[in-house]
Tab-separated table of C-alpha atoms in Angstrom:
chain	number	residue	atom	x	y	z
A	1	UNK	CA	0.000	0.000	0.000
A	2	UNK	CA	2.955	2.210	0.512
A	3	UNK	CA	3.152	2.332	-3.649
A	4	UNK	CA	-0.376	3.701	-3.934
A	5	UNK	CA	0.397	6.472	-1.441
A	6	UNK	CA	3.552	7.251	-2.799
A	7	UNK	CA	1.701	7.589	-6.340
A	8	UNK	CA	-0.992	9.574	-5.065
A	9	UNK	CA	1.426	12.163	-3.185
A	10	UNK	CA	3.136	12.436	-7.261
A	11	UNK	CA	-0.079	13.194	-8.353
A	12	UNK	CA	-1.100	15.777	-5.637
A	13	UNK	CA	2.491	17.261	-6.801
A	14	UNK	CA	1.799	16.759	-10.546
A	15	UNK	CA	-1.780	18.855	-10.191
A	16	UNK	CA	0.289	21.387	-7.780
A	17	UNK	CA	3.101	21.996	-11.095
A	18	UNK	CA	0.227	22.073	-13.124
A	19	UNK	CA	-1.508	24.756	-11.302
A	20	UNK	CA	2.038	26.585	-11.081
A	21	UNK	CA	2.607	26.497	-14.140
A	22	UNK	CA	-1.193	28.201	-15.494
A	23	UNK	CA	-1.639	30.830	-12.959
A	24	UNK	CA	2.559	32.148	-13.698
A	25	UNK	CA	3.750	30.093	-16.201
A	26	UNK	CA	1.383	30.827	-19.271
A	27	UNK	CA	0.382	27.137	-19.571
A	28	UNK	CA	-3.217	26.828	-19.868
A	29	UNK	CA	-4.162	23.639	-20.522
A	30	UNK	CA	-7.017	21.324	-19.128
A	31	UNK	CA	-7.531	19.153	-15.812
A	32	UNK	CA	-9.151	16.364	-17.658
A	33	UNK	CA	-5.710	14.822	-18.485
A	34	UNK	CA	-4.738	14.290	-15.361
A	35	UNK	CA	-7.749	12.815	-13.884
A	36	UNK	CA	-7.915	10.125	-17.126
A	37	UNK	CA	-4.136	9.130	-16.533
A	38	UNK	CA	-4.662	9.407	-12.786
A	39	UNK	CA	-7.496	7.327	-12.841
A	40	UNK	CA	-6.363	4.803	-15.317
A	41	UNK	CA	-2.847	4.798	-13.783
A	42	UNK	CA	-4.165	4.525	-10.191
A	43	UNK	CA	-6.502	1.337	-11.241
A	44	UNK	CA	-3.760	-0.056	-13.297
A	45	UNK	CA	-1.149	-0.250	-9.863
A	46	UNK	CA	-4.256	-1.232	-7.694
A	47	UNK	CA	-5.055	-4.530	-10.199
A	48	UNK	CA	-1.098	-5.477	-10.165
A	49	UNK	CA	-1.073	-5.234	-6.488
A	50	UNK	CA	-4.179	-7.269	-5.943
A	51	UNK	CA	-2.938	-9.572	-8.717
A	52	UNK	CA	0.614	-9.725	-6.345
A	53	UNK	CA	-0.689	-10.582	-3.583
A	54	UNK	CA	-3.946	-12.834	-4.172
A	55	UNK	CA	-3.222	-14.496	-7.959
A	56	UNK	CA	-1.023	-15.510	-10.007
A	57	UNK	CA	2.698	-13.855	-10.260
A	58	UNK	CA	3.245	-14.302	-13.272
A	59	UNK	CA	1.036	-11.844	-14.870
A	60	UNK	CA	1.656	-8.926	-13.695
A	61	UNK	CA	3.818	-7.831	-16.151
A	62	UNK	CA	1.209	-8.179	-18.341
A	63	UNK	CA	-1.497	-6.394	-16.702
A	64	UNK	CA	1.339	-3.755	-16.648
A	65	UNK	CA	2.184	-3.711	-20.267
A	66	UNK	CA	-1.731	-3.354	-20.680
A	67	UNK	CA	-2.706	-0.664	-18.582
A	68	UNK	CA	0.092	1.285	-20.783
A	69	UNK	CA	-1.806	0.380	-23.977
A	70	UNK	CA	-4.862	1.247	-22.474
A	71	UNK	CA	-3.523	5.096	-21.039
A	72	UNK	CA	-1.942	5.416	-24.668
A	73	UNK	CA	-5.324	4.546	-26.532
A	74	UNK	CA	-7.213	7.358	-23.978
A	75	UNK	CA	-4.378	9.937	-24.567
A	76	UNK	CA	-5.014	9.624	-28.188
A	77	UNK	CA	-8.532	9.377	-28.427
A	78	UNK	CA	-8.716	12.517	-26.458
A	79	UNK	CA	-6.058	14.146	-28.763
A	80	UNK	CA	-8.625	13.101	-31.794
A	81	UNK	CA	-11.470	14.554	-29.905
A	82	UNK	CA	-10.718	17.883	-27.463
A	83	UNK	CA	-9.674	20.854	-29.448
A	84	UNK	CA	-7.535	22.046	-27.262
A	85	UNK	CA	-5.527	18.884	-27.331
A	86	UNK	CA	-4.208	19.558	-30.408
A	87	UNK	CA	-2.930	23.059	-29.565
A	88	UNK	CA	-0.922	21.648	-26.499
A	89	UNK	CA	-0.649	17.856	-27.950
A	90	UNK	CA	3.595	18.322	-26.735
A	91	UNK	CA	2.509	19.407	-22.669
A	92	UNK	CA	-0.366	16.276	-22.628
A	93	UNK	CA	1.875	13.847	-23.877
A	94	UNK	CA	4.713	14.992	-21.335
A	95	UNK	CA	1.993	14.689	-18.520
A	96	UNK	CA	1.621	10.590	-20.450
A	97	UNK	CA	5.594	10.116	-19.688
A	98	UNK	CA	5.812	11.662	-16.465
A	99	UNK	CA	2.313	9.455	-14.914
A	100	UNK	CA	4.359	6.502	-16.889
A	101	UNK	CA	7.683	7.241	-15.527
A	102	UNK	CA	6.039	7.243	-11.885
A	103	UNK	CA	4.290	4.053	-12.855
A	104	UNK	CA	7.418	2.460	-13.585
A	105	UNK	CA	9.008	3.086	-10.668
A	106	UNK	CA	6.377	2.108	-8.649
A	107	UNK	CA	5.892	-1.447	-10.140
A	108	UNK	CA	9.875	-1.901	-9.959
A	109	UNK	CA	9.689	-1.440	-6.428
A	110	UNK	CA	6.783	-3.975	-5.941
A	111	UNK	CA	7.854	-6.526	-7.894
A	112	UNK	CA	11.499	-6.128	-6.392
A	113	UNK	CA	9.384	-6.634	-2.947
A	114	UNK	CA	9.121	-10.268	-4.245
């Protein structure tokens, strides 16, 4: 459980930067981002824990590699859809690597726990 606070903390950072960032910085670009990683992300650790601890161990890997499919395939069906998405496509997809950089790190950690 210490992974899902540690992710949620990043996140409570990642909104904070992103707040920064539009009220000084210039940067005005949408919330909705965040939560669709967030909440994909978040569900995506929660389901390899839970797979950890009470399945198999073996698939966790690929639950992993599919939750990044699945936050790519929402990152670009938003970028097809919202507007504004294509006017800041470069700062969304940077918000994609940093989410996936913290997701990394996270399952690392777990699965070094084994």
């Amino acid at each position: 459980m210490k992974e899902i606070l540690s992710f949620v903390l990043a996140t409570i950072f990642l909104f904070g930067v992103h707040f920064l960032l539009g009220e000084y910085g210039g940067v005005a670009v949408s919330y909705r981002i965040h939560f669709l990683i967030f909440f994909i992300t978040f569900i995506g650790i929660l389901s390899i824990i839970l797979i950890e601890k009470f399945l198999k161990k073996g698939i966790s890997g690929f639950l992993f590699l599919g939750f990044i499919i699945l936050k790519l395939f929402a990152v670009v069906y938003i970028a097809m859809v919202e507007k504004e998405f294509k006017d800041n496509i470069l700062t969304y997809f940077v918000i994609y690597w940093i989410y996936l950089f913290f997701e990394i790190i996270l399952i690392i950690r777990l699965l070094r726990k084994k």
